[in-house]
CSV table of C-alpha atoms in Angstrom, one decimal:
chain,number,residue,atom,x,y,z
A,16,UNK,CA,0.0,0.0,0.0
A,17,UNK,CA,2.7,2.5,1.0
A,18,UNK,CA,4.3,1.8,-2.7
A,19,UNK,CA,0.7,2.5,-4.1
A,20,UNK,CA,0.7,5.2,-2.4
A,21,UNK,CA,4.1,6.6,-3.1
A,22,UNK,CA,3.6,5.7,-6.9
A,23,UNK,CA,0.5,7.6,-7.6
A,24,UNK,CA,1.6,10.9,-5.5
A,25,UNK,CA,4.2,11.2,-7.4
A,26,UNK,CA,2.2,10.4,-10.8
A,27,UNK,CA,-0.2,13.5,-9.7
A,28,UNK,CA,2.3,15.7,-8.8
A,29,UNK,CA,4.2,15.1,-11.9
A,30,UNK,CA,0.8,15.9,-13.8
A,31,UNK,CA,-0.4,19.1,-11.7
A,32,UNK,CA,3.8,20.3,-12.2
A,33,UNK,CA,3.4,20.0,-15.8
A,34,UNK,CA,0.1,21.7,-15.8
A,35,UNK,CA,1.4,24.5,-13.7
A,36,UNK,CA,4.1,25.3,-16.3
A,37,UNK,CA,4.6,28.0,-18.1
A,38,UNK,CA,5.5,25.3,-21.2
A,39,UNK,CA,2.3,24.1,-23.1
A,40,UNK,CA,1.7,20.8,-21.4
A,41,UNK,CA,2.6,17.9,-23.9
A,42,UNK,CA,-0.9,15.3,-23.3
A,43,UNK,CA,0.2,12.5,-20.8
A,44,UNK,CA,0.5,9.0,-22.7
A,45,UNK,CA,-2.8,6.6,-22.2
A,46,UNK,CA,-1.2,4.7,-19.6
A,47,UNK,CA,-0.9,7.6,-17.2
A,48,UNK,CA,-4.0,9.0,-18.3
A,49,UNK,CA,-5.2,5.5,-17.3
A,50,UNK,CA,-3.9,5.7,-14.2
A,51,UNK,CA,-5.1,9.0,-12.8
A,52,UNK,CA,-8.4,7.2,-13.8
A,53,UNK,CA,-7.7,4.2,-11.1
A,54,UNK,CA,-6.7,6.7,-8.7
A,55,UNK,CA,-9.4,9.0,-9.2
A,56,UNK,CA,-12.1,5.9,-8.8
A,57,UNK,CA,-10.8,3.5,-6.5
A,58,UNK,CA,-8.1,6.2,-4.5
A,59,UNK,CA,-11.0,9.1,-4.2
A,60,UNK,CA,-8.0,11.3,-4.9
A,61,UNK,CA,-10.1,14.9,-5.8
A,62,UNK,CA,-6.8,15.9,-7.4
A,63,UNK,CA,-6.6,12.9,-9.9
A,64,UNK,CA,-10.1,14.1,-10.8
A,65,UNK,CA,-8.9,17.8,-11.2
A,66,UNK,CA,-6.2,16.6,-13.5
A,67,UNK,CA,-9.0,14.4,-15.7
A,68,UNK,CA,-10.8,17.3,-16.1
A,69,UNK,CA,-8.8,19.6,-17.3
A,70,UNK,CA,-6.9,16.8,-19.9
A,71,UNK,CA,-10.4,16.6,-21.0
A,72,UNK,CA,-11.3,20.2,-21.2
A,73,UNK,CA,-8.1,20.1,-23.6
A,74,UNK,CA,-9.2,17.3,-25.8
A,75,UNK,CA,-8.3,14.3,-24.6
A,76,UNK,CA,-10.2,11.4,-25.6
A,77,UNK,CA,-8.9,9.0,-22.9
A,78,UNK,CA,-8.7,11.5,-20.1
A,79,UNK,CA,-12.8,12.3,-21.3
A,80,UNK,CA,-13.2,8.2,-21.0
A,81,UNK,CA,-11.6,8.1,-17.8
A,82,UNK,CA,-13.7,11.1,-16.1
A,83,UNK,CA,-16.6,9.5,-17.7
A,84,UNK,CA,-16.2,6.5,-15.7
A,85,UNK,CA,-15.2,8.4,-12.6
A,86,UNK,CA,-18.8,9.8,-12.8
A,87,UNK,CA,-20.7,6.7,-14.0
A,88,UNK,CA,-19.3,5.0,-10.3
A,89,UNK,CA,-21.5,8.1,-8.8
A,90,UNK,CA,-25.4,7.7,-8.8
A,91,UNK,CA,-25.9,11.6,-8.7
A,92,UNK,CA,-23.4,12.2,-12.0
A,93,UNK,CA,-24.9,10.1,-15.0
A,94,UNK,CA,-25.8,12.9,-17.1
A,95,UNK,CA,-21.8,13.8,-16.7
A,96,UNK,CA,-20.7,10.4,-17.6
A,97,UNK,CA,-22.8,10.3,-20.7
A,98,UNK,CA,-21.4,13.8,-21.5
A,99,UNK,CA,-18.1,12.7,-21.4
A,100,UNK,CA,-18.5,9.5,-22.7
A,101,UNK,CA,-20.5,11.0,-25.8
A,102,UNK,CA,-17.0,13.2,-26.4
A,103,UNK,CA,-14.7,10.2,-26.3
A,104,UNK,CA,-16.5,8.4,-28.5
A,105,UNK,CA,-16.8,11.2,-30.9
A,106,UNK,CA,-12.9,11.7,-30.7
A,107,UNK,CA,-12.6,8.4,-32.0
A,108,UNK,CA,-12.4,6.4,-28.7
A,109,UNK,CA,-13.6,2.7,-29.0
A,110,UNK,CA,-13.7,1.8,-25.8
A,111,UNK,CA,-15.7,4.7,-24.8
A,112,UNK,CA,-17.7,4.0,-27.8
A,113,UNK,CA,-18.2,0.7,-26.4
A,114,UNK,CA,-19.5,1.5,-23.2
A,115,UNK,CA,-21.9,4.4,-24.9
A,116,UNK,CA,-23.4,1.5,-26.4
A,117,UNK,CA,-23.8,-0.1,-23.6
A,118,UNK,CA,-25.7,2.9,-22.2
A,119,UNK,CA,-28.2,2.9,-24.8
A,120,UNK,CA,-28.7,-1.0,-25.0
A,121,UNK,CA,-29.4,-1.1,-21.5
A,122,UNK,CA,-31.0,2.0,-20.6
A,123,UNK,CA,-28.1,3.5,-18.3
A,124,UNK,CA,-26.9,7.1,-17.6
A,125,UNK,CA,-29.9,8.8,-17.6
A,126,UNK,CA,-30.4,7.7,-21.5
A,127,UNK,CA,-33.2,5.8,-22.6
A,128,UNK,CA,-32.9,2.5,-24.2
A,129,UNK,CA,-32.3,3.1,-27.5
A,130,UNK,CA,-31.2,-0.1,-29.7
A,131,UNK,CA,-30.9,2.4,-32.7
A,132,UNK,CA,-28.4,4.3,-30.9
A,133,UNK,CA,-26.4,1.5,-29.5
A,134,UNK,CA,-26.1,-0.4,-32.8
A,135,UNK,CA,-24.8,3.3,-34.2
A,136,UNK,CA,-22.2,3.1,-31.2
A,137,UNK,CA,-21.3,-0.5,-31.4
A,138,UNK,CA,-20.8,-0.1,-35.2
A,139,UNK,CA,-18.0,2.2,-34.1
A,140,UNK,CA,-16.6,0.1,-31.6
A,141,UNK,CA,-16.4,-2.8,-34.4
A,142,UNK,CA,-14.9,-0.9,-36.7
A,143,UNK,CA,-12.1,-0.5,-34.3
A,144,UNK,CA,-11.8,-4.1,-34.4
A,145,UNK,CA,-13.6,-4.3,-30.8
A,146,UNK,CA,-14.8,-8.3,-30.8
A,147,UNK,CA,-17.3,-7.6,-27.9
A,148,UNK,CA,-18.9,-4.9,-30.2
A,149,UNK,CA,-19.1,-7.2,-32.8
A,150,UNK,CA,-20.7,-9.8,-30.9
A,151,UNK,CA,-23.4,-7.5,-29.6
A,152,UNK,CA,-23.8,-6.3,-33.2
A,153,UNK,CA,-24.5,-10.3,-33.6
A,154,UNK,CA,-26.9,-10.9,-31.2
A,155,UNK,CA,-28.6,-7.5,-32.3
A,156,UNK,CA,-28.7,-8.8,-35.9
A,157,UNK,CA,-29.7,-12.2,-34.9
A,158,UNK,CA,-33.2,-11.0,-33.1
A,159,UNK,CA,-33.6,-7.8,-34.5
A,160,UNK,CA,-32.8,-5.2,-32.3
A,161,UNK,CA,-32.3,-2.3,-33.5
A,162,UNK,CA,-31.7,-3.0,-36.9
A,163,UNK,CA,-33.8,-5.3,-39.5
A,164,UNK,CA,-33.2,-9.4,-38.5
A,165,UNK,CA,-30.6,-10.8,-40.3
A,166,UNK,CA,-29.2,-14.0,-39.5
A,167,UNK,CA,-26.5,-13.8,-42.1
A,168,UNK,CA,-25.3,-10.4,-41.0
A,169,UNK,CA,-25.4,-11.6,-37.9
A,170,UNK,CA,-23.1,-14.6,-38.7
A,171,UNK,CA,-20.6,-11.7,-40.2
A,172,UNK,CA,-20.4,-10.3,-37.3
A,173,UNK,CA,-19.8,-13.6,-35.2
A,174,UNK,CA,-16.9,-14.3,-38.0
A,175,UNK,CA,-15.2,-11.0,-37.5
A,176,UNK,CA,-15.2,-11.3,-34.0
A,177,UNK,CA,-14.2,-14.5,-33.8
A,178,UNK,CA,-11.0,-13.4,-36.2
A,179,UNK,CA,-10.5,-10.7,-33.4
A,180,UNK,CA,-10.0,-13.0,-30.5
A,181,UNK,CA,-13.7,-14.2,-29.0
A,182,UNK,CA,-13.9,-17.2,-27.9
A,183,UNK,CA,-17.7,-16.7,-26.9
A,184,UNK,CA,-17.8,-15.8,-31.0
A,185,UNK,CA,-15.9,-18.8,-32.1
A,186,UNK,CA,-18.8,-21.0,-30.1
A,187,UNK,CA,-21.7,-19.3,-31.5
A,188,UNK,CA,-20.0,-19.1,-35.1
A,189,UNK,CA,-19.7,-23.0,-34.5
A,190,UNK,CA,-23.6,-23.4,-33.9
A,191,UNK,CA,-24.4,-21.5,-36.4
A,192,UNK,CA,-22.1,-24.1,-38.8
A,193,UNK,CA,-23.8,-26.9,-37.1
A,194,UNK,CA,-27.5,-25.6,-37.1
A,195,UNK,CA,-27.3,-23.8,-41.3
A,196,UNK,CA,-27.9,-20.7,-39.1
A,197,UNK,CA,-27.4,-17.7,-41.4
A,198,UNK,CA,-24.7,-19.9,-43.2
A,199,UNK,CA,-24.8,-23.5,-45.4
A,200,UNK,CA,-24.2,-26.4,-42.6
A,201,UNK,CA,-21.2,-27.3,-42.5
A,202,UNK,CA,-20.4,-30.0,-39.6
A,203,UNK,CA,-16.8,-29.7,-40.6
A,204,UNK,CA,-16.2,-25.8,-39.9
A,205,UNK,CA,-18.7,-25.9,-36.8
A,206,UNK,CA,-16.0,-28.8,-35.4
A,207,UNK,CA,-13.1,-26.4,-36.4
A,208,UNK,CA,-14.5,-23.7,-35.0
A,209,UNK,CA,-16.1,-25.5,-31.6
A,210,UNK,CA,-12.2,-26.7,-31.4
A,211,UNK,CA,-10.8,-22.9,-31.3
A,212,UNK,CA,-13.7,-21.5,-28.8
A,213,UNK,CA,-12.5,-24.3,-26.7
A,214,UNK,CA,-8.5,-23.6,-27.4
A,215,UNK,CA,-9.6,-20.4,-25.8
A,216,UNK,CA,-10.9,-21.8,-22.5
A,217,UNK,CA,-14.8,-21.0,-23.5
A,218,UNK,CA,-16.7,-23.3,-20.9
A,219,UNK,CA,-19.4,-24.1,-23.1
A,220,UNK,CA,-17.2,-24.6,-25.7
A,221,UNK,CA,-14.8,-26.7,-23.2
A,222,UNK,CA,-18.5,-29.2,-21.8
A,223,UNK,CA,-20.0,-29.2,-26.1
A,224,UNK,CA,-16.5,-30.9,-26.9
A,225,UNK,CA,-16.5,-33.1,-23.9
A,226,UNK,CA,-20.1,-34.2,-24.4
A,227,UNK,CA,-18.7,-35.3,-28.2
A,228,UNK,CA,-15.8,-37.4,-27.0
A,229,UNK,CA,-18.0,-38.9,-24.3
A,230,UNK,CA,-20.2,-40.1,-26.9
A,231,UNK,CA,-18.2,-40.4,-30.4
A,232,UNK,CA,-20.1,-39.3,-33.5
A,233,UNK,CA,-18.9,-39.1,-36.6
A,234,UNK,CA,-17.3,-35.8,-36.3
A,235,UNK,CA,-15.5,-36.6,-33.1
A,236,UNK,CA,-13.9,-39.5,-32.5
A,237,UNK,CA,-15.0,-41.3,-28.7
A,238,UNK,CA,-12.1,-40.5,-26.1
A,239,UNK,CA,-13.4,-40.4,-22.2
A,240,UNK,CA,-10.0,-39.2,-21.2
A,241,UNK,CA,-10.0,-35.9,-22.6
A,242,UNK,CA,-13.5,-35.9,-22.2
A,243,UNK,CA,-12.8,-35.7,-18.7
A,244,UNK,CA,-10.3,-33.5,-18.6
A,245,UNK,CA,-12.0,-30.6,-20.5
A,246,UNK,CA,-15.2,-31.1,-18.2
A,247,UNK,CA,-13.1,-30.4,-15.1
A,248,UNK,CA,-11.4,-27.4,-17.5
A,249,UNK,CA,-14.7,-25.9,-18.1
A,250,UNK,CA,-15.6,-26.1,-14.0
A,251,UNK,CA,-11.8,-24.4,-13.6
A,252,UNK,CA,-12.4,-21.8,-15.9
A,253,UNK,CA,-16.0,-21.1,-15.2
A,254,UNK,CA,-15.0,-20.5,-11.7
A,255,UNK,CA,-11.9,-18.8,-12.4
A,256,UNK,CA,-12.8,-16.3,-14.8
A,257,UNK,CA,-16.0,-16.5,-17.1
A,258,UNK,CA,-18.8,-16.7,-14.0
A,259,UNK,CA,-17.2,-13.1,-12.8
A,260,UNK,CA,-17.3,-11.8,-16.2
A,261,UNK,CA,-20.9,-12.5,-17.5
C-alpha cells in the first residue's frame, strides 16, 4: 500500500507540475491517463479528478473516458458520464464507444434504451476491431434489435469477432455451422470452430467438446479421457474467470 501510495503521489504531482508550467503541457500517454483514472475511482483522490478534467477540457479522448467512468461510479453524476463519454467516442475512442453503447442497449446514464443508438455506437466500436462490439452487433442482428433481423449479418459479425479473438464468438460461429444458421451447414467448420472456442478456454465450448468425445459421433472421435479433462477445465475456468465476467 505504502508503494501504491508513493507511486500515484508522485504520478499526480508530476501531472499538476506539468500543468502549472509556463510550457504548453505535452498530453500525458494513455497509460498515465489511465492511471489518474484508477486513482481517481478506486483512490477518491479529488486531485486525480482535477487533473481528468482539465486533460479533458483540452481534448483528450482517454482523459474524457476516464472522467466518464469516474462519474458513472456516482449515482448523482450520470448525465456527466454520458457527456463525457459522448466526447470520447466522438474523438474516435472505442472503448468509450463501447461502453456508450452499452448505455443505450441497456437504458443506463440517464439515456433511454435506445437499440438504434447503441447499434450506431457499437458499429464504431467494431470498426475499431472491438470483438465484444461485434458480438453484440450479432446478437442484435440475430433477433432484430435495432436493426432489421438478419441471421446472415449476424453470422458476419460472429466471424469478425471471432478473427479478433472471442472465444464466446468462435462458439456461437460453430452453432451457427452446425445448425445452417445464417450460413450453409457445414459440420466440418462448426468442429473447427467448436475446437478454437474451446482452445480459448470458452466453458461451453470446453463441456459441447466433452459431451462429443463422451459419446463419439462421426465428427469426433470417442475418447473419455479428454472428455474428462476438458469437463473439469470448463468447472476451472467457469470459476476462475468467465462466471465473474458474464
Amino acid at each position: 500500500m505504502k508503494t501504491y501510495s508513493h507511486l500515484s503521489a508522485m504520478l499526480v504531482f508530476g501531472l499538476l507540475l506539468a500543468a502549472c508550467s509556463d510550457r504548453p503541457p505535452a498530453t500525458p500517454g494513455s497509460a498515465q491517463l489511465e492511471s489518474l483514472g484508477v486513482l481517481a475511482r478506486q483512490g477518491g483522490q479529488a486531485s486525480a479528478v482535477d487533473q481528468l478534467q482539465a486533460w479533458a477540457e483540452r481534448g483528450s479522448s482517454i482523459a474524457q473516458r476516464e472522467l466518464a467512468l469516474t462519474y458513472e461510479d456516482k449515482a448523482a453524476s450520470g448525465k456527466d458520464a454520458a457527456f463525457w463519454l459522448n466526447k470520447a467516442a466522438r474523438g474516435g475512442d472505442k472503448e468509450a464507444a463501447f461502453i456508450l453503447a452499452g448505455a443505450y442497449y441497456n437504458g443506463k446514464l440517464g439515456l433511454g434504451k435506445d437499440p438504434a443508438a447503441a447499434a450506431q455506437w457499437y458499429g464504431k466500436a467494431a470498426a475499431q476491431d472491438d470483438e465484444r462490439a461485434a458480438l453484440m452487433l450479432s446478437r442484435m442482428a440475430k433477433y432484430g434489435e435495432g436493426m432489421p433481423q438478419d441471421l446472415k449479418q449476424s453470422v458476419s459479425w460472429l466471424q469478425q469477432a471471432s478473427a479478433n479473438g472471442s472465444a464466446q464468438a468462435m462458439f456461437l460461429l460453430s452453432n451457427a455451422y452446425a445448425a445452417g444458421d445464417g450460413v450453409p451447414q457445414d459440420p466440418a467448420l462448426a468442429r473447427s470452430w467448436l475446437e478454437k472456442s474451446a482452445q480459448g478456454d470458452f466453458p461451453p465450448a470446453l463441456q459441447s467438446l466433452a459431451l462429443a468425445m463422451d459419446a463419439g459421433s462421426p465428427d469426433a472421435e470417442k475418447n473419455p479421457e479428454r472428455s474428462y479433462h476438458l469437463l473439469k477445465e470448463a468447472t476451472e475456468e467457469r470459476r476462475m474467470h468467465w462466471d465473474k465476467a458474464q
